[in-house]
GROMACS .gro file of C-alpha atoms in nm:
model
  209
    1UNK     CA    1  -9.501   9.614   9.734
    2UNK     CA    2  -9.784   9.699   9.499
    3UNK     CA    3  -9.760  10.044   9.341
    4UNK     CA    4 -10.045  10.292   9.305
    5UNK     CA    5 -10.096  10.575   9.058
    6UNK     CA    6 -10.360  10.846   9.085
    7UNK     CA    7 -10.413  10.992   8.740
    8UNK     CA    8 -10.585  11.295   8.590
    9UNK     CA    9 -10.463  11.549   8.846
   10UNK     CA   10 -10.580  11.900   8.759
   11UNK     CA   11 -10.551  12.129   9.062
   12UNK     CA   12 -10.378  12.229   9.383
   13UNK     CA   13 -10.641  12.077   9.611
   14UNK     CA   14 -10.575  11.735   9.461
   15UNK     CA   15 -10.201  11.785   9.505
   16UNK     CA   16 -10.259  11.849   9.876
   17UNK     CA   17 -10.450  11.522   9.906
   18UNK     CA   18 -10.179  11.328   9.724
   19UNK     CA   19  -9.916  11.478   9.955
   20UNK     CA   20 -10.126  11.355  10.246
   21UNK     CA   21 -10.200  11.000  10.125
   22UNK     CA   22  -9.879  10.935   9.930
   23UNK     CA   23  -9.945  10.733   9.615
   24UNK     CA   24  -9.634  10.621   9.429
   25UNK     CA   25  -9.722  10.812   9.112
   26UNK     CA   26  -9.927  11.116   9.010
   27UNK     CA   27 -10.047  11.138   8.650
   28UNK     CA   28 -10.120  11.452   8.448
   29UNK     CA   29 -10.295  11.443   8.108
   30UNK     CA   30 -10.111  11.661   7.856
   31UNK     CA   31 -10.149  11.758   7.489
   32UNK     CA   32 -10.485  11.580   7.462
   33UNK     CA   33 -10.768  11.838   7.464
   34UNK     CA   34 -11.033  11.569   7.406
   35UNK     CA   35 -10.992  11.473   7.771
   36UNK     CA   36 -11.171  11.678   8.037
   37UNK     CA   37 -10.867  11.616   8.256
   38UNK     CA   38 -10.624  11.771   8.007
   39UNK     CA   39 -10.419  12.062   8.142
   40UNK     CA   40 -10.157  12.291   7.994
   41UNK     CA   41  -9.794  12.192   8.040
   42UNK     CA   42  -9.721  12.517   8.226
   43UNK     CA   43  -9.991  12.439   8.481
   44UNK     CA   44  -9.866  12.083   8.521
   45UNK     CA   45  -9.516  12.216   8.590
   46UNK     CA   46  -9.656  12.444   8.859
   47UNK     CA   47  -9.846  12.156   9.020
   48UNK     CA   48  -9.553  11.916   9.029
   49UNK     CA   49  -9.347  12.179   9.208
   50UNK     CA   50  -9.606  12.156   9.488
   51UNK     CA   51  -9.599  11.776   9.493
   52UNK     CA   52  -9.406  11.583   9.756
   53UNK     CA   53  -9.068  11.480   9.606
   54UNK     CA   54  -9.126  11.116   9.699
   55UNK     CA   55  -9.424  11.096   9.459
   56UNK     CA   56  -9.306  11.037   9.103
   57UNK     CA   57  -9.473  11.227   8.820
   58UNK     CA   58  -9.615  11.083   8.498
   59UNK     CA   59  -9.707  11.281   8.186
   60UNK     CA   60  -9.999  11.097   8.023
   61UNK     CA   61 -10.006  11.148   7.646
   62UNK     CA   62 -10.156  11.017   7.322
   63UNK     CA   63  -9.921  10.993   7.021
   64UNK     CA   64  -9.696  11.279   7.136
   65UNK     CA   65  -9.447  11.441   6.901
   66UNK     CA   66  -9.074  11.440   6.971
   67UNK     CA   67  -9.099  11.813   7.052
   68UNK     CA   68  -9.374  11.751   7.307
   69UNK     CA   69  -9.171  11.476   7.468
   70UNK     CA   70  -8.873  11.710   7.505
   71UNK     CA   71  -9.100  11.978   7.657
   72UNK     CA   72  -9.233  11.725   7.908
   73UNK     CA   73  -8.878  11.640   8.013
   74UNK     CA   74  -8.804  12.010   8.053
   75UNK     CA   75  -9.107  12.053   8.277
   76UNK     CA   76  -8.956  11.812   8.530
   77UNK     CA   77  -9.153  11.492   8.480
   78UNK     CA   78  -9.011  11.154   8.582
   79UNK     CA   79  -9.208  10.937   8.337
   80UNK     CA   80  -9.404  10.969   8.016
   81UNK     CA   81  -9.700  10.736   7.954
   82UNK     CA   82  -9.778  10.701   7.586
   83UNK     CA   83 -10.103  10.576   7.435
   84UNK     CA   84 -10.111  10.486   7.066
   85UNK     CA   85  -9.833  10.421   6.820
   86UNK     CA   86  -9.486  10.529   6.931
   87UNK     CA   87  -9.248  10.610   6.643
   88UNK     CA   88  -8.876  10.550   6.684
   89UNK     CA   89  -8.800  10.922   6.686
   90UNK     CA   90  -9.026  10.968   6.988
   91UNK     CA   91  -8.859  10.684   7.177
   92UNK     CA   92  -8.520  10.831   7.097
   93UNK     CA   93  -8.626  11.182   7.204
   94UNK     CA   94  -8.761  11.066   7.539
   95UNK     CA   95  -8.480  11.125   7.783
   96UNK     CA   96  -8.699  11.001   8.067
   97UNK     CA   97  -8.863  10.677   8.169
   98UNK     CA   98  -9.132  10.553   7.928
   99UNK     CA   99  -9.448  10.355   7.996
  100UNK     CA  100  -9.634  10.223   7.694
  101UNK     CA  101 -10.010  10.217   7.753
  102UNK     CA  102 -10.218   9.947   7.589
  103UNK     CA  103 -10.592   9.933   7.537
  104UNK     CA  104 -10.750   9.589   7.503
  105UNK     CA  105 -10.774   9.658   7.130
  106UNK     CA  106 -10.397   9.670   7.074
  107UNK     CA  107 -10.256   9.410   7.312
  108UNK     CA  108 -10.126   9.222   7.008
  109UNK     CA  109  -9.850   9.484   6.994
  110UNK     CA  110  -9.731   9.409   7.348
  111UNK     CA  111  -9.443   9.180   7.252
  112UNK     CA  112  -9.304   9.431   7.001
  113UNK     CA  113  -9.285   9.708   7.261
  114UNK     CA  114  -9.170   9.472   7.533
  115UNK     CA  115  -8.852   9.418   7.330
  116UNK     CA  116  -8.772   9.791   7.322
  117UNK     CA  117  -8.510   9.877   7.583
  118UNK     CA  118  -8.637  10.237   7.600
  119UNK     CA  119  -8.965  10.119   7.755
  120UNK     CA  120  -8.954  10.032   8.125
  121UNK     CA  121  -9.318   9.953   8.195
  122UNK     CA  122  -9.674   9.917   8.075
  123UNK     CA  123 -10.020  10.045   8.164
  124UNK     CA  124 -10.297   9.803   8.069
  125UNK     CA  125 -10.620   9.993   8.011
  126UNK     CA  126 -10.972   9.952   7.879
  127UNK     CA  127 -11.069  10.004   7.513
  128UNK     CA  128 -11.160  10.365   7.591
  129UNK     CA  129 -10.897  10.505   7.832
  130UNK     CA  130 -11.040  10.736   8.096
  131UNK     CA  131 -11.391  10.596   8.049
  132UNK     CA  132 -11.403  10.427   8.387
  133UNK     CA  133 -11.490  10.096   8.220
  134UNK     CA  134 -11.344   9.766   8.341
  135UNK     CA  135 -11.218   9.530   8.071
  136UNK     CA  136 -11.201   9.150   8.071
  137UNK     CA  137 -10.901   9.082   8.291
  138UNK     CA  138 -10.860   8.728   8.154
  139UNK     CA  139 -10.708   8.892   7.845
  140UNK     CA  140 -10.396   8.959   8.049
  141UNK     CA  141 -10.320   8.587   8.062
  142UNK     CA  142 -10.229   8.601   7.693
  143UNK     CA  143  -9.947   8.848   7.742
  144UNK     CA  144  -9.583   8.734   7.716
  145UNK     CA  145  -9.375   8.725   8.032
  146UNK     CA  146  -9.189   9.045   8.115
  147UNK     CA  147  -8.968   9.180   8.390
  148UNK     CA  148  -9.098   9.531   8.324
  149UNK     CA  149  -9.354   9.697   8.548
  150UNK     CA  150  -9.722   9.636   8.466
  151UNK     CA  151  -9.992   9.865   8.604
  152UNK     CA  152 -10.358   9.774   8.565
  153UNK     CA  153 -10.601  10.054   8.479
  154UNK     CA  154 -10.957  10.078   8.352
  155UNK     CA  155 -11.250  10.127   8.587
  156UNK     CA  156 -11.063  10.062   8.910
  157UNK     CA  157 -11.214  10.208   9.226
  158UNK     CA  158 -11.210  10.144   9.602
  159UNK     CA  159 -11.468   9.868   9.554
  160UNK     CA  160 -11.278   9.647   9.308
  161UNK     CA  161 -10.911   9.735   9.355
  162UNK     CA  162 -10.844   9.451   9.601
  163UNK     CA  163 -10.967   9.198   9.346
  164UNK     CA  164 -10.755   9.359   9.074
  165UNK     CA  165 -10.441   9.333   9.286
  166UNK     CA  166 -10.486   8.956   9.311
  167UNK     CA  167 -10.422   8.915   8.938
  168UNK     CA  168 -10.097   8.736   8.857
  169UNK     CA  169  -9.818   8.957   8.725
  170UNK     CA  170  -9.970   9.291   8.818
  171UNK     CA  171  -9.725   9.525   8.990
  172UNK     CA  172  -9.971   9.800   9.071
  173UNK     CA  173 -10.290   9.985   8.984
  174UNK     CA  174 -10.385  10.310   8.818
  175UNK     CA  175 -10.708  10.503   8.868
  176UNK     CA  176 -10.861  10.833   8.765
  177UNK     CA  177 -11.239  10.827   8.730
  178UNK     CA  178 -11.259  10.572   9.013
  179UNK     CA  179 -11.158  10.838   9.267
  180UNK     CA  180 -11.358  11.127   9.122
  181UNK     CA  181 -11.668  11.297   9.257
  182UNK     CA  182 -12.005  11.164   9.142
  183UNK     CA  183 -12.045  11.454   8.898
  184UNK     CA  184 -11.697  11.391   8.754
  185UNK     CA  185 -11.578  11.739   8.844
  186UNK     CA  186 -11.251  11.674   9.018
  187UNK     CA  187 -11.123  11.414   9.259
  188UNK     CA  188 -11.288  11.299   9.581
  189UNK     CA  189 -11.065  11.310   9.887
  190UNK     CA  190 -11.227  11.016  10.065
  191UNK     CA  191 -11.211  10.795   9.757
  192UNK     CA  192 -10.839  10.871   9.713
  193UNK     CA  193 -10.777  10.786  10.077
  194UNK     CA  194 -10.973  10.460  10.060
  195UNK     CA  195 -10.821  10.349   9.729
  196UNK     CA  196 -10.465  10.397   9.850
  197UNK     CA  197 -10.546  10.246  10.188
  198UNK     CA  198 -10.673   9.928  10.023
  199UNK     CA  199 -10.367   9.898   9.798
  200UNK     CA  200 -10.136   9.937  10.095
  201UNK     CA  201 -10.334   9.680  10.294
  202UNK     CA  202 -10.303   9.421  10.016
  203UNK     CA  203  -9.930   9.494   9.985
  204UNK     CA  204  -9.881   9.454  10.359
  205UNK     CA  205 -10.067   9.123  10.355
  206UNK     CA  206  -9.845   8.993  10.073
  207UNK     CA  207  -9.530   9.098  10.260
  208UNK     CA  208  -9.639   8.906  10.567
  209UNK     CA  209  -9.746   8.596  10.373
   0.00000   0.00000   0.00000
């Protein structure tokens, strides 16, 4: 079954839609004020209390400190997704499941992180995460084999997600800007519905094959 993550959640209305359409994961951008989707940890904690318990929560971060990682755990998150370099002290402080996010510019580091037992999965993103830009998917063929989860991100939307799910070795997909309103101000309910519907349809087809 292919997994689906809706990222960049910022408000209660979006939580209601996720509870209705049931992605596997909901992502919240934390401690990164450069992102327009960044929210305070206290608000994120309030939102995840409203989220259906069968949707797992992911704190999306860039080079977090050990203290921030501990605060994320205390807020009730299931996973932490980390972009950028991850020092040993951060890995050791993370008493929750860790996804290492890679941009196409740092895929050379994949093997090093793949060997770390603390890391259970990877998010493979474009050079500028959150930009809505698709990267050259052929780059993924260069990655070493791994039994850990791999989610594809970067410019995925209801129009191209079916094609993305056909890539070898991809366990699921991750979108944020691809299910936002045209003006970029919040998520679009219909796009969320269609994106998840298409992922589930591909998964169902694979199960029957």
